[in-house]
Short mmCIF file of C-alpha atoms in Angstrom, two decimals:
data_model
loop_
_atom_site.label_atom_id
_atom_site.label_comp_id
_atom_site.label_asym_id
_atom_site.label_seq_id
_atom_site.Cartn_x
_atom_site.Cartn_y
_atom_site.Cartn_z
CA MET A 1 24.21 -13.20 -1.48
CA LEU A 2 25.95 -11.15 1.23
CA GLY A 3 26.60 -8.39 -1.32
CA ILE A 4 22.90 -8.26 -2.25
CA PHE A 5 21.86 -8.07 1.39
CA SER A 6 24.39 -5.34 2.16
CA ALA A 7 23.09 -3.26 -0.75
CA ALA A 8 19.52 -3.69 0.45
CA LEU A 9 20.32 -2.50 3.95
CA PHE A 10 21.57 0.85 2.66
CA ALA A 11 19.29 1.29 -0.36
CA GLN A 12 16.49 3.01 1.52
CA ASP A 13 16.79 6.79 1.07
CA GLU A 14 15.12 9.54 3.08
CA GLY A 15 12.45 10.21 0.45
CA ASN A 16 11.09 6.67 0.59
CA LYS A 17 10.85 6.34 4.34
CA PRO A 18 7.22 5.81 5.34
CA GLU A 19 5.53 8.67 7.16
CA LYS A 20 4.09 8.27 10.64
CA ASP A 21 0.71 9.22 9.27
CA THR A 22 -1.21 5.93 9.09
CA LYS A 23 -3.01 7.16 5.96
CA LEU A 24 0.29 7.05 4.10
CA LYS A 25 2.24 4.33 5.91
CA PRO A 26 2.23 1.11 3.85
CA ASN A 27 1.29 -2.21 5.41
CA SER A 28 4.45 -4.11 6.35
CA TRP A 29 3.42 -7.19 8.38
CA ALA A 30 2.51 -10.45 6.64
CA VAL A 31 2.03 -14.16 7.27
CA SER A 32 2.21 -17.02 4.79
CA LEU A 33 1.52 -20.75 4.54
CA ASN A 34 3.46 -22.86 2.02
CA GLY A 35 3.52 -26.49 1.02
CA GLY A 36 5.29 -28.67 -1.54
CA SER A 37 8.02 -31.21 -2.06
CA SER A 38 11.02 -31.88 0.16
CA GLN A 39 14.38 -33.28 -0.98
CA TYR A 40 17.37 -34.62 0.89
CA TYR A 41 20.93 -34.01 -0.35
CA GLY A 42 23.59 -36.22 1.19
CA ASP A 43 25.24 -39.62 1.16
CA ILE A 44 21.95 -41.49 0.79
CA ALA A 45 20.27 -39.58 -2.00
CA THR A 46 18.73 -39.91 -5.43
CA ASN A 47 19.73 -37.84 -8.42
CA VAL A 48 16.19 -36.41 -8.70
CA TYR A 49 16.42 -33.05 -6.95
CA PHE A 50 13.56 -30.64 -6.16
CA TYR A 51 10.89 -33.24 -7.00
CA PRO A 52 9.00 -35.65 -4.73
CA TRP A 53 10.60 -39.06 -4.42
CA PHE A 54 8.20 -42.00 -4.43
CA PRO A 55 9.69 -45.22 -2.99
CA GLU A 56 8.03 -48.60 -3.39
CA GLY A 57 5.87 -47.91 -0.36
CA GLY A 58 4.32 -44.91 -2.12
CA GLU A 59 5.20 -42.35 0.54
CA LEU A 60 5.65 -38.74 -0.55
CA SER A 61 8.50 -36.48 0.49
CA TYR A 62 6.86 -33.23 1.43
CA SER A 63 7.41 -29.98 3.28
CA VAL A 64 5.03 -27.46 4.88
CA PHE A 65 5.94 -24.26 6.68
CA GLY A 66 4.54 -20.97 7.84
CA THR A 67 6.16 -17.55 8.12
CA VAL A 68 5.75 -14.23 9.90
CA GLU A 69 7.56 -11.34 8.26
CA LYS A 70 8.13 -7.64 8.69
CA HIS A 71 9.33 -5.27 5.94
CA PHE A 72 11.34 -2.31 7.17
CA SER A 73 11.64 -0.75 3.71
CA PRO A 74 10.66 -1.71 0.14
CA TYR A 75 14.08 -3.38 -0.10
CA TYR A 76 14.61 -5.23 3.14
CA GLY A 77 12.70 -7.30 5.68
CA LEU A 78 13.05 -10.06 8.26
CA ARG A 79 10.98 -13.19 8.55
CA LEU A 80 10.62 -16.08 10.98
CA ARG A 81 9.99 -19.45 9.29
CA GLY A 82 8.93 -22.65 11.00
CA GLY A 83 7.89 -25.91 9.35
CA TYR A 84 7.76 -29.66 9.08
CA ALA A 85 9.31 -31.94 6.46
CA SER A 86 9.14 -35.68 5.85
CA TYR A 87 11.14 -37.40 3.15
CA THR A 88 12.61 -40.69 2.01
CA SER A 89 15.64 -41.24 -0.12
CA SER A 90 17.81 -44.09 -1.38
CA SER A 91 21.28 -44.62 -2.81
CA GLU A 92 20.64 -46.55 -6.02
CA GLY A 93 18.72 -49.19 -4.12
CA LYS A 94 21.59 -50.07 -1.77
CA MET A 95 20.51 -48.06 1.28
CA SER A 96 17.47 -45.94 2.13
CA LEU A 97 16.44 -43.58 4.88
CA GLU A 98 13.30 -42.13 6.38
CA THR A 99 13.52 -38.72 7.99
CA ASN A 100 11.08 -36.26 9.52
CA LEU A 101 11.98 -32.96 11.07
CA TYR A 102 10.77 -29.69 12.47
CA ASP A 103 12.84 -26.62 11.69
CA ILE A 104 12.95 -22.93 12.46
CA TYR A 105 14.92 -20.14 10.72
CA LEU A 106 15.32 -16.39 11.06
CA GLU A 107 15.84 -15.09 7.53
CA ASN A 108 16.84 -11.82 5.90
CA LYS A 109 14.63 -11.02 2.94
CA VAL A 110 15.74 -8.74 0.09
CA SER A 111 13.51 -7.58 -2.76
CA ILE A 112 15.41 -8.14 -6.00
CA THR A 113 12.78 -6.35 -8.08
CA ASN A 114 12.84 -3.21 -5.93
CA LEU A 115 16.63 -3.07 -6.04
CA LEU A 116 16.66 -3.41 -9.82
CA PHE A 117 13.63 -1.16 -10.47
CA PRO A 118 13.49 1.32 -7.56
CA ASP A 119 11.40 3.89 -9.44
CA ASN A 120 8.74 1.40 -10.48
CA TYR A 121 6.12 1.94 -7.77
CA GLN A 122 2.97 0.03 -6.89
CA LYS A 123 4.23 -3.27 -8.37
CA LYS A 124 1.93 -6.26 -8.52
CA TRP A 125 4.75 -8.79 -8.28
CA SER A 126 7.89 -9.27 -6.25
CA ALA A 127 10.98 -11.46 -6.59
CA TYR A 128 13.17 -11.83 -3.51
CA ALA A 129 16.23 -13.57 -2.07
CA LEU A 130 16.52 -15.19 1.36
CA LEU A 131 19.48 -15.74 3.66
CA GLY A 132 19.07 -16.96 7.22
CA TYR A 133 20.21 -19.12 10.08
CA GLY A 134 18.44 -21.72 12.16
CA GLY A 135 18.24 -25.49 12.18
CA PRO A 136 16.20 -28.69 12.21
CA PHE A 137 15.04 -30.97 15.02
CA PHE A 138 15.06 -34.39 13.35
CA ARG A 139 14.67 -38.17 13.64
CA THR A 140 16.16 -40.56 11.05
CA LYS A 141 16.14 -44.31 10.34
CA LEU A 142 18.69 -45.80 7.92
CA TYR A 143 18.08 -49.18 6.25
CA ASN A 144 20.24 -51.45 4.08
CA ASP A 145 19.06 -53.15 0.90
CA ASN A 146 17.55 -55.97 3.00
CA ASP A 147 15.40 -53.45 4.89
CA SER A 148 17.45 -54.08 7.99
CA LEU A 149 17.92 -51.11 10.32
CA VAL A 150 21.58 -50.06 10.35
CA GLY A 151 21.45 -46.63 12.01
CA THR A 152 19.19 -44.19 13.81
CA MET A 153 19.12 -40.59 15.03
CA GLY A 154 16.48 -39.63 17.60
CA TYR A 155 15.41 -43.27 18.08
CA SER A 156 16.66 -46.14 20.18
CA GLU A 157 19.07 -48.52 18.47
CA ASP A 158 16.26 -50.90 17.52
CA GLY A 159 14.22 -47.99 16.12
CA GLU A 160 11.20 -48.77 18.29
CA THR A 161 11.47 -46.02 20.87
CA LYS A 162 11.44 -42.32 20.10
CA LEU A 163 14.10 -40.34 21.90
CA ASN A 164 14.75 -36.60 21.96
CA ARG A 165 15.14 -35.19 18.48
CA GLU A 166 18.62 -34.43 17.28
CA THR A 167 19.50 -30.83 16.45
CA ALA A 168 21.82 -29.13 14.02
CA GLY A 169 22.70 -25.62 12.92
CA ALA A 170 22.08 -24.62 9.31
CA ILE A 171 22.37 -21.71 6.90
CA SER A 172 19.36 -21.32 4.64
CA ILE A 173 19.35 -19.70 1.22
CA GLY A 174 16.43 -19.36 -1.14
CA LEU A 175 14.61 -17.52 -3.89
CA GLY A 176 10.94 -16.65 -4.11
CA PHE A 177 8.34 -14.99 -6.28
CA ARG A 178 5.00 -13.46 -5.31
CA ILE A 179 2.13 -11.98 -7.28
CA LYS A 180 -0.45 -9.75 -5.59
CA LEU A 181 -4.09 -10.83 -5.95
CA SER A 182 -5.64 -8.09 -3.81
CA GLN A 183 -4.66 -5.50 -1.24
CA HIS A 184 -4.05 -8.22 1.35
CA LEU A 185 -3.67 -11.53 -0.53
CA ALA A 186 -0.86 -12.88 -2.74
CA LEU A 187 0.33 -16.18 -4.19
CA SER A 188 3.93 -17.30 -3.70
CA ALA A 189 6.36 -19.83 -5.15
CA GLU A 190 9.60 -20.56 -3.33
CA ALA A 191 12.66 -22.81 -3.44
CA GLY A 192 15.38 -23.10 -0.84
CA ILE A 193 18.25 -25.19 0.51
CA GLU A 194 19.25 -25.62 4.15
CA ASN A 195 22.99 -26.28 4.59
CA LEU A 196 23.67 -28.18 7.81
CA ASN A 197 26.86 -28.01 9.85
CA MET A 198 26.88 -31.82 10.30
CA ASP A 199 26.97 -35.07 8.31
CA LEU A 200 24.54 -37.12 10.40
CA LEU A 201 21.14 -36.23 9.02
CA ASP A 202 21.14 -39.69 7.35
CA ALA A 203 22.50 -41.40 10.49
CA GLU A 204 25.75 -42.22 8.71
CA LYS A 205 28.95 -40.23 8.64
CA HIS A 206 31.36 -40.42 5.71
CA ALA A 207 34.76 -38.87 6.17
CA LEU A 208 35.17 -37.68 2.61
CA SER A 209 31.59 -36.58 1.96
CA GLU A 210 30.11 -33.11 2.03
CA LEU A 211 27.91 -31.90 4.87
CA ASP A 212 24.24 -32.85 4.55
CA LYS A 213 21.58 -30.58 3.08
CA TYR A 214 17.85 -30.64 2.54
CA GLY A 215 15.63 -28.44 0.48
CA HIS A 216 12.08 -27.55 -0.46
CA THR A 217 10.08 -26.40 -3.48
CA THR A 218 6.70 -24.97 -2.43
CA ILE A 219 3.77 -22.80 -3.36
CA GLY A 220 1.66 -20.88 -0.90
CA VAL A 221 -0.61 -18.01 0.01
CA VAL A 222 0.39 -14.74 1.74
CA TYR A 223 -1.78 -12.41 3.82
CA THR A 224 -0.64 -8.84 4.59
CA PHE A 225 -1.99 -7.13 7.70
CA GLY A 226 -2.88 -3.45 7.97
CA LYS A 227 -5.63 -0.86 7.59
CA ASN A 228 -4.09 1.09 4.74
CA ASP A 229 -6.08 0.37 1.58
CA ARG A 230 -4.57 3.26 -0.41
CA GLN A 231 -1.08 1.80 -0.67
CA VAL A 232 0.25 -1.51 -1.89
CA PRO A 233 2.10 -3.44 0.86
CA MET A 234 5.69 -2.38 1.50
CA GLU A 235 6.98 -5.42 -0.39
CA TYR A 236 5.65 -4.09 -3.72
CA ASN A 237 7.42 -0.70 -3.50
CA PRO A 238 4.66 1.75 -2.49
CA GLN A 239 4.49 5.27 -3.84
CA PRO A 240 6.49 7.79 -1.72
CA ALA A 241 4.44 9.52 0.95
CA GLU A 242 5.16 13.00 -0.44
CA ASP A 243 3.82 11.92 -3.83
CA LEU A 244 0.60 10.75 -2.21
CA GLU A 245 0.32 14.02 -0.29
CA MET A 246 0.76 15.94 -3.54
CA GLN A 247 -1.84 13.72 -5.19
CA ASP A 248 -4.22 14.44 -2.30
CA LYS A 249 -3.70 18.16 -2.84
CA LEU A 250 -4.27 17.82 -6.57
CA ASP A 251 -7.40 15.76 -5.94
CA SER A 252 -8.66 18.38 -3.49
CA LEU A 253 -7.89 21.14 -5.96
CA GLY A 254 -9.64 19.22 -8.71
CA GLN A 255 -12.70 18.77 -6.49
CA ALA A 256 -12.66 22.46 -5.58
CA LEU A 257 -12.42 23.42 -9.26
CA LYS A 258 -15.32 21.09 -10.05
CA GLU A 259 -17.42 22.66 -7.31
CA LEU A 260 -16.43 26.12 -8.53
CA ASN A 261 -17.32 25.16 -12.09
CA ASP A 262 -20.71 23.92 -10.89
CA LYS A 263 -21.26 27.25 -9.11
CA VAL A 264 -20.17 29.19 -12.21
CA ASP A 265 -22.61 27.18 -14.30
CA GLY A 266 -25.33 28.06 -11.81
CA VAL A 267 -24.33 31.75 -11.87
CA ASP A 268 -24.32 31.75 -15.66
CA GLU A 269 -27.84 30.39 -15.65
CA LYS A 270 -28.98 33.05 -13.18
CA VAL A 271 -27.24 35.78 -15.17
CA GLU A 272 -29.06 34.64 -18.29
CA GLN A 273 -32.34 34.73 -16.40
CA LEU A 274 -31.54 38.21 -15.08
CA ALA A 275 -30.52 39.36 -18.56
CA GLU A 276 -33.82 38.14 -19.96
CA ARG A 277 -35.66 40.07 -17.30
CA TRP A 278 -33.44 43.16 -17.62
CA ASN A 279 -33.82 43.24 -21.40
CA GLY A 280 -37.57 42.87 -21.16
CA PRO A 281 -40.21 45.52 -22.00
CA ASP A 282 -39.62 49.11 -20.81
CA SER A 283 -42.99 50.88 -20.86
CA ASP A 284 -41.72 54.32 -19.82
CA ASN A 285 -38.42 54.21 -21.73
CA ASP A 286 -36.37 55.07 -18.66
CA GLY A 287 -33.79 52.32 -19.26
CA ILE A 288 -35.15 50.05 -16.51
CA SER A 289 -37.15 47.00 -17.67
CA ASP A 290 -40.62 46.60 -16.28
CA SER A 291 -39.48 43.49 -14.36
CA TYR A 292 -37.27 45.71 -12.16
CA ASP A 293 -38.99 49.09 -12.51
CA LYS A 294 -40.63 50.12 -9.25
CA GLU A 295 -42.35 52.93 -11.17
CA PRO A 296 -42.98 51.61 -14.72
CA ASN A 297 -45.02 54.72 -15.61
CA THR A 298 -42.64 57.61 -14.95
CA GLU A 299 -42.75 60.56 -17.33
CA PRO A 300 -40.53 60.37 -20.43
CA GLY A 301 -37.11 61.87 -19.74
CA ALA A 302 -37.53 61.74 -15.99
CA ILE A 303 -34.40 61.03 -13.99
CA VAL A 304 -34.73 57.69 -12.18
CA ASN A 305 -32.53 55.63 -9.88
CA HIS A 306 -31.37 52.04 -10.46
CA ARG A 307 -34.80 50.74 -9.41
CA GLY A 308 -36.65 52.95 -11.86
CA GLU A 309 -37.92 55.28 -9.14
CA SER A 310 -38.23 58.96 -10.01
CA VAL A 311 -35.96 61.27 -8.09
CA ALA A 312 -38.82 63.74 -7.90
CA ALA A 313 -39.02 62.85 -4.23
CA CYS A 314 -35.72 64.62 -3.88
CA CYS A 315 -36.91 67.74 -5.70
CA ASP A 316 -37.06 69.81 -2.57
CA LYS A 317 -33.39 69.17 -1.95
CA ILE A 318 -32.54 69.70 -5.62
CA ASP A 319 -34.43 72.99 -5.74
CA GLU A 320 -32.59 74.06 -2.62
CA MET A 321 -29.26 73.23 -4.27
CA VAL A 322 -30.25 75.11 -7.41
CA ALA A 323 -31.20 78.11 -5.30
CA LYS A 324 -27.80 77.95 -3.64
CA SER A 325 -26.14 77.75 -7.02
CA LYS A 326 -27.84 81.02 -7.97
CA GLY A 327 -26.57 82.71 -4.85
CA GLN A 328 -29.97 82.89 -3.11
CA ASP A 329 -28.67 81.47 0.16
CA VAL A 330 -25.41 83.23 0.74
CA ALA A 331 -25.70 82.77 4.49
CA THR A 332 -24.94 79.07 4.18
CA GLY A 333 -21.77 79.69 2.23
CA ALA A 334 -23.13 77.45 -0.52
CA THR A 335 -22.75 79.85 -3.42
CA ALA A 336 -20.97 78.74 -6.58
CA ASN A 337 -17.21 78.48 -6.12
CA SER A 338 -17.68 78.68 -2.33
CA GLY A 339 -15.74 75.48 -1.72
CA VAL A 340 -18.68 73.70 -0.14
CA ALA A 341 -19.26 70.20 -1.51
CA TYR A 342 -22.80 69.59 -2.70
CA GLU A 343 -22.43 65.81 -2.78
CA SER A 344 -19.83 63.22 -1.80
CA VAL A 345 -19.55 59.75 -3.30
CA TYR A 346 -18.08 57.17 -0.92
CA PHE A 347 -16.04 54.10 -1.89
CA ALA A 348 -14.97 50.82 -0.31
CA LEU A 349 -11.30 50.19 0.53
CA ASN A 350 -9.12 50.16 -2.61
CA SER A 351 -12.25 50.41 -4.78
CA THR A 352 -13.62 52.68 -7.51
CA TYR A 353 -17.01 50.95 -7.69
CA ILE A 354 -19.99 53.30 -7.39
CA THR A 355 -22.78 51.75 -5.35
CA PRO A 356 -26.50 52.20 -6.10
CA GLU A 357 -26.81 54.57 -3.13
CA ASN A 358 -24.09 56.79 -4.61
CA MET A 359 -25.82 56.58 -7.98
CA LYS A 360 -28.77 58.40 -6.38
CA ARG A 361 -26.47 61.24 -5.34
CA LEU A 362 -25.08 61.55 -8.85
CA ALA A 363 -28.61 61.58 -10.26
CA GLU A 364 -29.33 64.67 -8.18
CA VAL A 365 -26.17 66.39 -9.45
CA ALA A 366 -27.09 65.45 -13.02
CA HIS A 367 -30.57 66.90 -12.50
CA ILE A 368 -29.04 70.25 -11.48
CA MET A 369 -26.68 70.27 -14.46
CA GLN A 370 -29.41 69.39 -16.96
CA LYS A 371 -31.64 72.23 -15.72
CA ASN A 372 -28.77 74.74 -15.47
CA LYS A 373 -26.63 74.60 -18.59
CA ASP A 374 -24.14 77.18 -17.29
CA VAL A 375 -23.31 75.20 -14.14
CA LYS A 376 -20.11 73.18 -13.94
CA PHE A 377 -18.87 70.79 -11.27
CA LYS A 378 -15.42 70.03 -9.95
CA ILE A 379 -14.83 66.41 -8.85
CA VAL A 380 -12.11 65.98 -6.23
CA GLY A 381 -10.96 62.42 -5.51
CA SER A 382 -9.54 61.42 -2.11
CA ALA A 383 -8.13 58.32 -0.43
CA CYS A 384 -7.38 57.21 3.13
CA LYS A 385 -3.83 56.89 4.44
CA ILE A 386 -3.59 53.11 3.93
CA SER A 387 -0.88 52.27 1.33
CA SER A 388 1.75 54.58 -0.15
CA ASP A 389 1.26 58.22 -1.12
CA SER A 390 1.83 57.59 -4.83
CA TYR A 391 -0.63 54.70 -4.87
CA ASN A 392 -3.28 56.75 -3.05
CA LYS A 393 -2.76 59.64 -5.47
CA ASN A 394 -3.50 57.36 -8.39
CA LEU A 395 -6.45 55.75 -6.58
CA SER A 396 -8.04 59.13 -5.87
CA LYS A 397 -7.62 60.06 -9.54
CA ARG A 398 -9.39 56.88 -10.65
CA ARG A 399 -12.24 57.58 -8.23
CA ALA A 400 -12.77 61.07 -9.63
CA GLU A 401 -12.65 59.69 -13.17
CA ALA A 402 -15.23 57.01 -12.25
CA VAL A 403 -17.66 59.72 -11.06
CA LYS A 404 -17.02 61.76 -14.19
CA LYS A 405 -17.65 58.76 -16.43
CA VAL A 406 -21.05 58.05 -14.81
CA LEU A 407 -22.19 61.65 -15.30
CA MET A 408 -21.06 61.62 -18.92
CA ASP A 409 -22.26 58.14 -19.91
CA ASN A 410 -25.49 57.92 -17.92
CA TYR A 411 -26.70 61.53 -18.11
CA ASN A 412 -25.04 62.92 -21.23
CA ILE A 413 -23.21 65.68 -19.32
CA ASP A 414 -20.64 67.32 -21.56
CA GLU A 415 -17.03 66.66 -20.53
CA SER A 416 -16.22 70.39 -20.64
CA ARG A 417 -18.54 70.92 -17.68
CA LEU A 418 -16.65 68.48 -15.42
CA VAL A 419 -13.24 69.27 -13.90
CA ILE A 420 -11.08 66.58 -12.28
CA GLU A 421 -8.79 66.99 -9.27
CA PHE A 422 -7.21 64.36 -7.04
CA VAL A 423 -5.48 64.86 -3.69
CA GLY A 424 -4.77 61.31 -2.51
CA GLU A 425 -4.38 61.23 1.27
CA GLU A 426 -3.19 64.84 1.53
CA LYS A 427 -6.45 66.47 2.66
CA PRO A 428 -8.27 64.05 4.98
CA LEU A 429 -11.67 65.11 6.20
CA ALA A 430 -11.18 63.12 9.41
CA GLU A 431 -8.43 61.11 11.09
CA GLU A 432 -10.94 58.44 12.08
CA PRO A 433 -12.89 56.62 10.77
CA LEU A 434 -10.74 56.14 7.69
CA TYR A 435 -13.62 55.28 5.38
CA ILE A 436 -14.76 58.94 5.50
CA ASN A 437 -11.69 59.80 3.40
CA ARG A 438 -12.42 57.22 0.67
CA ARG A 439 -14.60 59.52 -1.44
CA ALA A 440 -15.01 61.95 -4.28
CA ASP A 441 -16.48 65.39 -3.48
CA LEU A 442 -18.51 67.42 -6.03
CA TYR A 443 -18.22 71.24 -5.97
CA MET A 444 -20.32 73.58 -8.10
CA ILE A 445 -18.18 76.07 -10.06
CA LYS A 446 -18.77 78.81 -12.66
#
């Protein structure tokens, strides 16, 4: 028994120590109430152990006790036990005794199941061993076979007057079994023997006899205190706190994924609705369905923006640019090959996406190129100074290629009329703000 208790004291490792967080700390305080048979082992005793003894008078040997216990780990706990026992016994009809006692014991409690199966968490049952010290406070009357009183303890010599109860020290050992019914309730079955340090529990001392003992066999109910409903009580080997924390994270992630999936489903539905509208009738054949076309009656072949609006409103500017391309406004320096950018397409940080507003600018350039077949454009990509030089060089190239692709795919501009250059962060237009340098400039060339 001492070996088992020593192992239990050192079995708790760092990983299984309960966290201070009350959400994860298992409940560890419990009370119990037990009742059953009581049996005396000594000089005046029957051979029927661990069962009630019924003398001719019909009295029952019984024991009741209550406990308060605290588990410090899944393996080890302490409990305080106090109870009452009343029993009768006889020595083959020659002598008999009547004893009643109160007792109290402080007991070490070791979980046998958790020691044998430490990785089996959240058990519903528990087997345990008990080892403690305490003692009884008792009164005894001893009779001979003629029912004459021959000895007392805690009574006057005639047995009529109650005196102070006698006391004794005792070592208690026991075994128990519990099965959990709910988060706070359990049933228990227990058997134990209390080994006294005296031979006077039966009011008679025999020089060659063993010290007296008494025992109990009981069943009872256990109630565990605590607010934690996520964990089994400490006695049933709760899941380690870090495992619960990981489970919480997985549960949260699962909930987030579910919410994301719900949103994706909603987006899919909206995309389908948009697709139905986008793929609807197009009265003026400008590539914009009537559901989105702000001008559903534009002339065939007219250049429109993403909302189906004709860029005719920009014709004055376009005509001005065409005039410049023909060298009619040399004073502005806007002749072909002059190095003056006609349009600039601006980008977000680390992006090559062309916004609808920039699409309007490219529509104007496309309009010039469609009306002037000998005109070419040079597209020069740039980037701000954020990130490395090599990365910015590649980013500026991808921006220029994105502009080129729109002109080719959307407006059927021949690739031979578009020249690509990329300068990265080497030729900033301004030191601040940086977004001015995230662009692609378009130059008219011959």
